[in-house]
Amino acid sequence: MTYAGWIILTASLVGLTCGLIGVFLILRKMAMMADAISHTVLLGIVVAFLITRELHGSHMLIGAVLAGILTAFLIQWLHSLGVEHHASMGIVFTTLFAIGVILIATSVGNAHLDIQHALMGEITFIPWNTITLPLIGQIPEATALLGLAFVIVLFFIIAFYKEWKITSFDPKLAASLGIPVVAMHYLFMSLVSVTTVASFDAVGAIMVVAMLITPAAAAYLWTDKLSGMLVLSGSFGVIAAVTGYYIAAWIDTSISGSMAFATGLIFLVSFICAPKHGMVGRLIRPAEVV
Amino acid sequence: MENKVVQVRDLAAAYRKNTVLHDVTFEVEKGTLTGIVGPNGAGKSTLLNTILDLHPRLSGDVKFFGKPFKNVKKKIGYVPQRGSVDWDFPTTAIDVVTMGLYGQIGRLRRPRRHHREKAYEALRKMGMEFYADRQISQLSGGQRQRVFLARALVQDADLYIMDEPLAGVDAQTEQAIMAILKELKKRGKTVMVVHHDLQTVEEYFDSVLLLNRKVMHYGKTKEVFNRENIAQTYGGNMRWFGKEHRDEFTVHE
């Protein structure tokens, strides 16, 4: 595949995976949790590197999942001690992120882990760093990691579809029916972590938040069905990725920045035009009599 | 023993360091329709949440059908407060009702046609069959409550525990819900309802539990639901127009 082809494929996988998981971030009213986890997975990656002295996909995934679960757990714990929820989020994620930054700046500094890279990602370099997989052949490592993350996320969404639905909509009823609400919460946090760390190389910790939240928030405006929202959000993610690439190529600028910008455009269009919940839709449709 | 559907002994619960409930002891018998009544902040919802293991309890013992809650979940249908969920969630009325069956459907399985038929039947019972495919944000408050009731009905439980099902609903919905509750009672089911309207207690419930952080009075409505006990429970903060006694007195909250 061509150089540009790999970049577009990788970016699309970011858009697709983030779009799917983002739907539940929105519906569970946890959008800011994406911001928190996208920062703390850095600590997971650094610690995984310190232990194994290698920067491999699988180590990074495990480190990120542990960091994500730790983040969710600490936030919950602080909150249970009486700290306001958003404050406890702010305290936990900045502290864990800071530890990650300190570790990078000291002991791991000379490895190819650097803060700039972690925050912004560098999708243009992705095709250089390849691995060889059986059957598929040589592909960029970041692409393989994203493919894996996509399969994991898709598997869990489909396998526990009705459990996601009920725990997002009515956790109290779910608990009274014997559905493990807390376990689902931590599983979800793990999936967010997997998605985030897989997207790290491509878009970095900050832009991944745009990919997680904005396509899902836009999809929310178009549909009345959960399945429809998932399909739309994933599609919006891919569209934003491809559009972003061409915008970046056109005006010769950052690809990840352009992708995030494209998600913003999609949201804007949705906000104005969506027939169900958009501005125009609200103007045209008479107020419903209930 | 078999007649005791709910047994609560010395229950206490707190939010942070504030004890909300203490020394709560009562037993509910099979086939009764109990109203749980008390002023704002009396701990009515906390009581339901605590006995259903949704809120941690400080002490005490709760048994349903003589067993701990986790062993008899399938026999209990819980109806949370309507305001506790997001009605902008992208889903339809029939879908919400089907959720009541998720426990029975089991893990890794999808709802089948007969599950949806059951859900539709429950909607029909609540007079909501024409709204089955409506997005839930398009339903009125009363219609939403009917959807919640339908969702409890599909569970086919032996004990129903409902948090303010009659709050803020239209008169028609109120009648429809009460008709269902009375029918459940007739079929030998047990129903516990957090209720806010003192005027209708005598008409709706055969038993009443007057709650204000602890059980103030509990028993047959005829015996315990009198002016004196109510005044004691509400500590003066009450507004009540007794229907039969024609005595009216109001104290504003």
XYZ file of C-alpha atoms in Angstrom, chain A residues 27 29 79-83 157-166 168-173 175-180 220 223-227 229 276-277 288 290, chain B residues 16 49 54 69 73 76 78 80 84-92 95-96 99-100 102-103 105-111 134-140 148 151 155:
80
model
C -24.641 8.290 26.786
C -22.375 11.259 30.588
C -15.430 11.090 45.274
C -16.629 8.638 47.928
C -14.519 10.538 50.476
C -16.517 13.662 49.781
C -14.575 15.391 46.981
C -19.905 -3.889 22.165
C -21.644 -6.672 20.261
C -21.267 -9.333 22.952
C -22.682 -7.136 25.732
C -24.888 -4.908 23.619
C -27.981 -5.113 25.796
C -25.913 -4.835 28.980
C -24.299 -1.621 27.689
C -27.696 -0.317 26.799
C -29.327 -0.977 30.164
C -26.106 3.296 30.369
C -29.818 4.046 30.460
C -30.876 2.836 33.887
C -28.063 1.507 36.074
C -30.402 1.106 39.053
C -32.727 -1.207 37.202
C -28.352 -3.625 39.272
C -31.730 -4.818 40.538
C -31.854 -7.317 37.649
C -28.476 -8.715 38.636
C -26.416 -7.162 35.842
C -22.892 -6.418 37.162
C -26.612 11.769 18.900
C -30.888 9.326 15.399
C -33.295 7.876 17.946
C -31.733 4.438 18.062
C -28.637 3.243 19.832
C -27.585 1.023 16.935
C -25.999 6.160 16.752
C -34.344 15.135 14.636
C -32.532 17.339 17.096
C -45.128 18.515 19.898
C -47.698 15.892 24.765
C -21.429 10.321 54.006
C -32.319 1.740 47.616
C -28.302 -0.159 45.655
C -31.783 -10.004 48.038
C -33.521 -10.814 42.438
C -38.487 -8.586 42.664
C -38.106 -2.427 40.962
C -36.960 3.665 40.023
C -33.532 9.022 37.638
C -32.932 8.257 33.959
C -32.133 10.333 30.893
C -35.232 10.414 28.699
C -33.189 11.740 25.771
C -31.493 8.355 25.534
C -31.750 7.081 21.945
C -34.242 4.295 22.423
C -37.937 3.510 21.986
C -37.064 -1.159 23.936
C -37.288 0.239 27.456
C -35.100 -4.095 29.314
C -37.253 -5.540 32.101
C -32.779 -8.598 30.315
C -32.318 -10.545 33.536
C -32.784 -13.349 28.674
C -29.356 -14.010 30.159
C -25.897 -12.967 29.179
C -24.650 -12.978 25.580
C -28.160 -13.461 24.243
C -30.357 -11.075 22.349
C -34.036 -10.354 22.932
C -41.932 6.255 19.832
C -38.632 7.658 20.904
C -38.894 8.039 24.664
C -38.124 11.761 24.664
C -41.402 12.283 22.804
C -43.490 10.815 25.623
C -45.223 12.874 28.282
C -41.812 2.151 33.481
C -41.293 -2.639 32.180
C -40.603 -9.014 34.882
